[in-house]
């Protein structure tokens, strides 16, 4: 288990990620990318097993956060009235992530109460826009980042995540980021490794298309 970060490359924090999918996408893009979660990483790689609130001030250039959606997603609306304290704690956690001393921040969550208790999302994306023929409406709240541009629109509108069968790993299987989305994030959001800056204007249609046809943007299961 890693507890510190090397002092090289653009420093990217993937908050509340145990799968390593987004972390590894940014690592392939040349970033000093670290995941952080209370759980150990499912894949070998740079991982901090701890409360992410304790590492927000460690000089990150970019943070992408996947706060737990158990008490936030609309899929659990039937139980909202019975878990108001847990919901308020979850919203407070999101606000603390958003207030982190990091220049560029993206927060991801399903459609839910954050739209009213935090603010409206900047973008809602679907897996089928990034090479996966499935549906899973995903909200993005963005700070100093451009909206994700779809990289590979495909047929298929299967609600596989929604139909995930009950079991001890159901929540894990429902929470993993699609590799096509992870690759798009790494390709379009990686900080400039020389200056630490991110040029929002550079994402012309031509460059986005080149990103979409690269190996890292190819859909994987």
mmCIF file of C-alpha atoms in Angstrom:
data_model
loop_
_atom_site.group_PDB
_atom_site.id
_atom_site.type_symbol
_atom_site.label_atom_id
_atom_site.label_comp_id
_atom_site.label_asym_id
_atom_site.label_seq_id
_atom_site.Cartn_x
_atom_site.Cartn_y
_atom_site.Cartn_z
ATOM 1 C CA UNK A 1 0.000 0.000 0.000
ATOM 2 C CA UNK A 2 1.456 3.344 -1.052
ATOM 3 C CA UNK A 3 1.241 6.249 1.374
ATOM 4 C CA UNK A 4 3.168 8.991 -0.425
ATOM 5 C CA UNK A 5 3.408 10.327 -3.979
ATOM 6 C CA UNK A 6 6.459 10.585 -6.231
ATOM 7 C CA UNK A 7 7.422 14.162 -7.052
ATOM 8 C CA UNK A 8 7.149 13.890 -10.844
ATOM 9 C CA UNK A 9 4.570 14.402 -13.589
ATOM 10 C CA UNK A 10 1.128 15.985 -13.432
ATOM 11 C CA UNK A 11 -0.366 14.884 -10.121
ATOM 12 C CA UNK A 12 -3.845 13.401 -10.432
ATOM 13 C CA UNK A 13 -5.985 12.170 -7.545
ATOM 14 C CA UNK A 14 -8.814 9.721 -8.221
ATOM 15 C CA UNK A 15 -10.892 9.997 -5.063
ATOM 16 C CA UNK A 16 -13.113 7.182 -3.799
ATOM 17 C CA UNK A 17 -11.915 4.670 -6.397
ATOM 18 C CA UNK A 18 -11.055 1.064 -5.497
ATOM 19 C CA UNK A 19 -11.072 -0.373 -9.039
ATOM 20 C CA UNK A 20 -8.055 1.514 -10.381
ATOM 21 C CA UNK A 21 -9.757 1.959 -13.769
ATOM 22 C CA UNK A 22 -9.574 5.763 -13.954
ATOM 23 C CA UNK A 23 -6.239 5.884 -12.128
ATOM 24 C CA UNK A 24 -4.670 3.540 -14.667
ATOM 25 C CA UNK A 25 -6.124 5.481 -17.613
ATOM 26 C CA UNK A 26 -4.358 8.626 -16.391
ATOM 27 C CA UNK A 27 -1.186 6.647 -15.707
ATOM 28 C CA UNK A 28 -1.195 5.475 -19.336
ATOM 29 C CA UNK A 29 -1.558 9.136 -20.337
ATOM 30 C CA UNK A 30 1.703 9.903 -18.529
ATOM 31 C CA UNK A 31 0.356 11.339 -15.281
ATOM 32 C CA UNK A 32 1.468 10.689 -11.718
ATOM 33 C CA UNK A 33 -1.933 9.211 -10.950
ATOM 34 C CA UNK A 34 -3.116 7.936 -7.566
ATOM 35 C CA UNK A 35 -6.384 6.415 -6.402
ATOM 36 C CA UNK A 36 -7.602 6.795 -2.825
ATOM 37 C CA UNK A 37 -10.284 4.809 -1.036
ATOM 38 C CA UNK A 38 -11.048 3.162 2.279
ATOM 39 C CA UNK A 39 -10.832 -0.162 0.421
ATOM 40 C CA UNK A 40 -7.654 -1.606 -1.084
ATOM 41 C CA UNK A 41 -7.144 -1.312 -4.824
ATOM 42 C CA UNK A 42 -8.439 -4.182 -6.952
ATOM 43 C CA UNK A 43 -5.526 -3.710 -9.359
ATOM 44 C CA UNK A 44 -1.830 -3.115 -8.612
ATOM 45 C CA UNK A 45 -0.890 0.539 -8.835
ATOM 46 C CA UNK A 46 -0.489 3.776 -6.903
ATOM 47 C CA UNK A 47 -3.126 3.630 -4.189
ATOM 48 C CA UNK A 48 -3.679 5.358 -0.869
ATOM 49 C CA UNK A 49 -5.931 3.339 1.422
ATOM 50 C CA UNK A 50 -7.282 6.071 3.667
ATOM 51 C CA UNK A 51 -9.944 8.742 4.058
ATOM 52 C CA UNK A 52 -9.472 10.962 1.013
ATOM 53 C CA UNK A 53 -10.238 14.105 3.041
ATOM 54 C CA UNK A 54 -6.842 13.675 4.650
ATOM 55 C CA UNK A 55 -4.887 13.916 1.390
ATOM 56 C CA UNK A 56 -6.666 16.746 -0.452
ATOM 57 C CA UNK A 57 -3.916 19.269 0.339
ATOM 58 C CA UNK A 58 -1.002 17.334 -1.147
ATOM 59 C CA UNK A 59 -0.453 19.420 -4.255
ATOM 60 C CA UNK A 60 -2.703 17.731 -6.801
ATOM 61 C CA UNK A 61 -3.179 19.276 -10.244
ATOM 62 C CA UNK A 62 -6.493 17.493 -10.844
ATOM 63 C CA UNK A 63 -8.996 15.478 -8.811
ATOM 64 C CA UNK A 64 -11.734 13.248 -10.156
ATOM 65 C CA UNK A 65 -14.005 12.092 -7.339
ATOM 66 C CA UNK A 66 -16.556 9.293 -7.209
ATOM 67 C CA UNK A 67 -18.286 9.841 -3.834
ATOM 68 C CA UNK A 68 -20.476 6.931 -2.677
ATOM 69 C CA UNK A 69 -23.987 7.300 -4.074
ATOM 70 C CA UNK A 70 -25.833 4.999 -1.643
ATOM 71 C CA UNK A 71 -27.656 7.885 0.035
ATOM 72 C CA UNK A 72 -27.691 10.212 -2.983
ATOM 73 C CA UNK A 73 -28.856 8.337 -6.091
ATOM 74 C CA UNK A 74 -32.465 8.500 -7.227
ATOM 75 C CA UNK A 75 -32.499 4.697 -7.339
ATOM 76 C CA UNK A 76 -32.752 4.762 -3.541
ATOM 77 C CA UNK A 77 -35.441 7.443 -3.377
ATOM 78 C CA UNK A 78 -37.942 5.132 -1.683
ATOM 79 C CA UNK A 79 -35.717 5.139 1.434
ATOM 80 C CA UNK A 80 -34.792 8.842 1.469
ATOM 81 C CA UNK A 81 -37.241 9.718 4.257
ATOM 82 C CA UNK A 82 -35.625 7.135 6.545
ATOM 83 C CA UNK A 83 -32.015 8.204 6.011
ATOM 84 C CA UNK A 84 -31.974 11.993 6.076
ATOM 85 C CA UNK A 85 -28.956 12.207 8.456
ATOM 86 C CA UNK A 86 -26.915 9.876 6.211
ATOM 87 C CA UNK A 87 -27.953 11.864 3.168
ATOM 88 C CA UNK A 88 -26.895 15.163 4.722
ATOM 89 C CA UNK A 89 -23.525 13.655 5.638
ATOM 90 C CA UNK A 90 -23.101 12.449 2.062
ATOM 91 C CA UNK A 91 -23.901 15.905 0.652
ATOM 92 C CA UNK A 92 -21.487 17.518 3.126
ATOM 93 C CA UNK A 93 -18.784 15.111 1.967
ATOM 94 C CA UNK A 94 -19.360 16.198 -1.642
ATOM 95 C CA UNK A 95 -19.143 19.866 -0.645
ATOM 96 C CA UNK A 96 -15.818 19.232 1.104
ATOM 97 C CA UNK A 97 -14.449 17.540 -2.000
ATOM 98 C CA UNK A 98 -15.610 20.485 -4.126
ATOM 99 C CA UNK A 99 -13.901 22.944 -1.757
ATOM 100 C CA UNK A 100 -10.565 21.116 -1.923
ATOM 101 C CA UNK A 101 -7.479 23.258 -2.693
ATOM 102 C CA UNK A 102 -7.200 21.720 -6.180
ATOM 103 C CA UNK A 103 -7.504 23.844 -9.320
ATOM 104 C CA UNK A 104 -9.347 21.308 -11.507
ATOM 105 C CA UNK A 105 -12.060 19.087 -10.054
ATOM 106 C CA UNK A 106 -14.646 16.693 -11.470
ATOM 107 C CA UNK A 107 -17.248 14.988 -9.288
ATOM 108 C CA UNK A 108 -19.226 12.050 -10.669
ATOM 109 C CA UNK A 109 -22.513 10.655 -9.385
ATOM 110 C CA UNK A 110 -25.740 9.140 -10.740
ATOM 111 C CA UNK A 111 -28.849 11.265 -11.061
ATOM 112 C CA UNK A 112 -30.009 12.032 -7.531
ATOM 113 C CA UNK A 113 -30.345 14.628 -4.810
ATOM 114 C CA UNK A 114 -27.093 16.456 -5.539
ATOM 115 C CA UNK A 115 -28.889 18.343 -8.317
ATOM 116 C CA UNK A 116 -30.990 20.099 -5.673
ATOM 117 C CA UNK A 117 -28.925 19.843 -2.485
ATOM 118 C CA UNK A 118 -25.604 20.765 -4.136
ATOM 119 C CA UNK A 119 -26.192 22.264 -7.601
ATOM 120 C CA UNK A 120 -27.175 21.268 -11.114
ATOM 121 C CA UNK A 121 -24.577 19.113 -12.870
ATOM 122 C CA UNK A 122 -22.586 20.608 -15.720
ATOM 123 C CA UNK A 123 -23.084 17.536 -17.889
ATOM 124 C CA UNK A 124 -24.867 14.179 -18.032
ATOM 125 C CA UNK A 125 -23.146 11.439 -20.021
ATOM 126 C CA UNK A 126 -24.002 7.892 -21.089
ATOM 127 C CA UNK A 127 -21.726 4.859 -21.676
ATOM 128 C CA UNK A 128 -22.978 4.515 -25.266
ATOM 129 C CA UNK A 129 -21.287 7.838 -26.045
ATOM 130 C CA UNK A 130 -17.921 6.271 -25.204
ATOM 131 C CA UNK A 131 -17.972 2.864 -26.877
ATOM 132 C CA UNK A 132 -20.190 0.850 -24.497
ATOM 133 C CA UNK A 133 -23.665 -0.086 -25.723
ATOM 134 C CA UNK A 134 -25.335 0.427 -22.361
ATOM 135 C CA UNK A 135 -27.275 3.065 -20.465
ATOM 136 C CA UNK A 136 -26.217 4.585 -17.169
ATOM 137 C CA UNK A 137 -26.977 8.299 -16.869
ATOM 138 C CA UNK A 138 -24.011 9.834 -15.076
ATOM 139 C CA UNK A 139 -23.792 13.415 -13.815
ATOM 140 C CA UNK A 140 -20.575 15.420 -13.858
ATOM 141 C CA UNK A 141 -19.882 18.544 -11.812
ATOM 142 C CA UNK A 142 -16.884 20.342 -13.295
ATOM 143 C CA UNK A 143 -14.518 23.003 -11.965
ATOM 144 C CA UNK A 144 -12.079 24.479 -14.492
ATOM 145 C CA UNK A 145 -12.606 21.516 -16.817
ATOM 146 C CA UNK A 146 -14.366 21.305 -20.197
ATOM 147 C CA UNK A 147 -17.312 19.020 -20.763
ATOM 148 C CA UNK A 148 -16.372 15.562 -21.982
ATOM 149 C CA UNK A 149 -16.757 15.159 -25.724
ATOM 150 C CA UNK A 150 -18.175 11.742 -26.789
ATOM 151 C CA UNK A 151 -15.454 9.591 -28.319
ATOM 152 C CA UNK A 152 -17.371 6.677 -29.852
ATOM 153 C CA UNK A 153 -21.168 6.641 -30.123
ATOM 154 C CA UNK A 154 -22.386 3.067 -30.535
ATOM 155 C CA UNK A 155 -25.671 1.189 -30.780
ATOM 156 C CA UNK A 156 -27.152 -0.613 -27.789
ATOM 157 C CA UNK A 157 -29.125 0.754 -24.868
ATOM 158 C CA UNK A 158 -28.980 -2.121 -22.379
ATOM 159 C CA UNK A 159 -29.482 -1.174 -18.728
ATOM 160 C CA UNK A 160 -26.969 -3.743 -17.507
ATOM 161 C CA UNK A 161 -25.979 -1.843 -14.360
ATOM 162 C CA UNK A 162 -29.603 -1.338 -13.333
ATOM 163 C CA UNK A 163 -30.239 -5.068 -13.769
ATOM 164 C CA UNK A 164 -27.235 -6.197 -11.758
ATOM 165 C CA UNK A 165 -28.472 -9.160 -9.654
ATOM 166 C CA UNK A 166 -28.487 -8.928 -5.850
ATOM 167 C CA UNK A 167 -25.347 -10.043 -4.088
ATOM 168 C CA UNK A 168 -22.499 -8.879 -1.843
ATOM 169 C CA UNK A 169 -20.605 -7.308 -4.756
ATOM 170 C CA UNK A 170 -23.599 -5.646 -6.432
ATOM 171 C CA UNK A 171 -22.650 -2.163 -5.296
ATOM 172 C CA UNK A 172 -19.072 -2.646 -6.511
ATOM 173 C CA UNK A 173 -20.169 -3.869 -9.918
ATOM 174 C CA UNK A 174 -22.566 -0.942 -10.267
ATOM 175 C CA UNK A 175 -19.961 1.645 -9.276
ATOM 176 C CA UNK A 176 -17.032 0.773 -11.554
ATOM 177 C CA UNK A 177 -16.291 3.347 -14.245
ATOM 178 C CA UNK A 178 -16.568 2.244 -17.868
ATOM 179 C CA UNK A 179 -13.128 2.037 -19.456
ATOM 180 C CA UNK A 180 -14.213 4.152 -22.438
ATOM 181 C CA UNK A 181 -15.248 6.978 -20.110
ATOM 182 C CA UNK A 182 -12.025 6.642 -18.111
ATOM 183 C CA UNK A 183 -9.964 6.879 -21.296
ATOM 184 C CA UNK A 184 -11.906 9.963 -22.427
ATOM 185 C CA UNK A 185 -11.261 11.641 -19.071
ATOM 186 C CA UNK A 186 -7.538 10.891 -19.278
ATOM 187 C CA UNK A 187 -7.296 12.007 -22.890
ATOM 188 C CA UNK A 188 -9.324 15.211 -22.562
ATOM 189 C CA UNK A 189 -8.628 16.280 -18.972
ATOM 190 C CA UNK A 190 -4.996 15.410 -18.315
ATOM 191 C CA UNK A 191 -3.134 18.500 -17.092
ATOM 192 C CA UNK A 192 -0.335 19.860 -19.252
ATOM 193 C CA UNK A 193 2.696 18.008 -17.942
ATOM 194 C CA UNK A 194 5.118 20.865 -18.598
ATOM 195 C CA UNK A 195 3.265 23.798 -17.103
ATOM 196 C CA UNK A 196 0.573 22.147 -15.027
ATOM 197 C CA UNK A 197 -2.007 24.144 -16.982
ATOM 198 C CA UNK A 198 -5.010 22.918 -18.917
ATOM 199 C CA UNK A 199 -5.846 24.658 -22.173
ATOM 200 C CA UNK A 200 -9.616 24.450 -22.579
ATOM 201 C CA UNK A 201 -9.419 25.841 -26.111
ATOM 202 C CA UNK A 202 -7.150 23.104 -27.490
ATOM 203 C CA UNK A 203 -9.944 20.536 -27.745
ATOM 204 C CA UNK A 204 -10.833 21.097 -31.356
ATOM 205 C CA UNK A 205 -13.014 18.565 -33.136
ATOM 206 C CA UNK A 206 -9.926 17.254 -34.950
ATOM 207 C CA UNK A 207 -7.990 16.559 -31.756
ATOM 208 C CA UNK A 208 -11.004 14.979 -30.082
ATOM 209 C CA UNK A 209 -11.438 12.654 -33.063
ATOM 210 C CA UNK A 210 -7.780 11.673 -32.918
ATOM 211 C CA UNK A 211 -8.200 10.929 -29.215
ATOM 212 C CA UNK A 212 -11.247 8.787 -29.916
ATOM 213 C CA UNK A 213 -9.433 6.664 -32.485
ATOM 214 C CA UNK A 214 -6.339 6.114 -30.358
ATOM 215 C CA UNK A 215 -5.696 2.843 -28.589
ATOM 216 C CA UNK A 216 -6.526 4.280 -25.172
ATOM 217 C CA UNK A 217 -9.998 5.324 -26.332
ATOM 218 C CA UNK A 218 -10.954 1.893 -27.612
ATOM 219 C CA UNK A 219 -13.768 0.259 -25.622
ATOM 220 C CA UNK A 220 -12.795 -2.634 -23.396
ATOM 221 C CA UNK A 221 -14.965 -4.926 -21.322
#
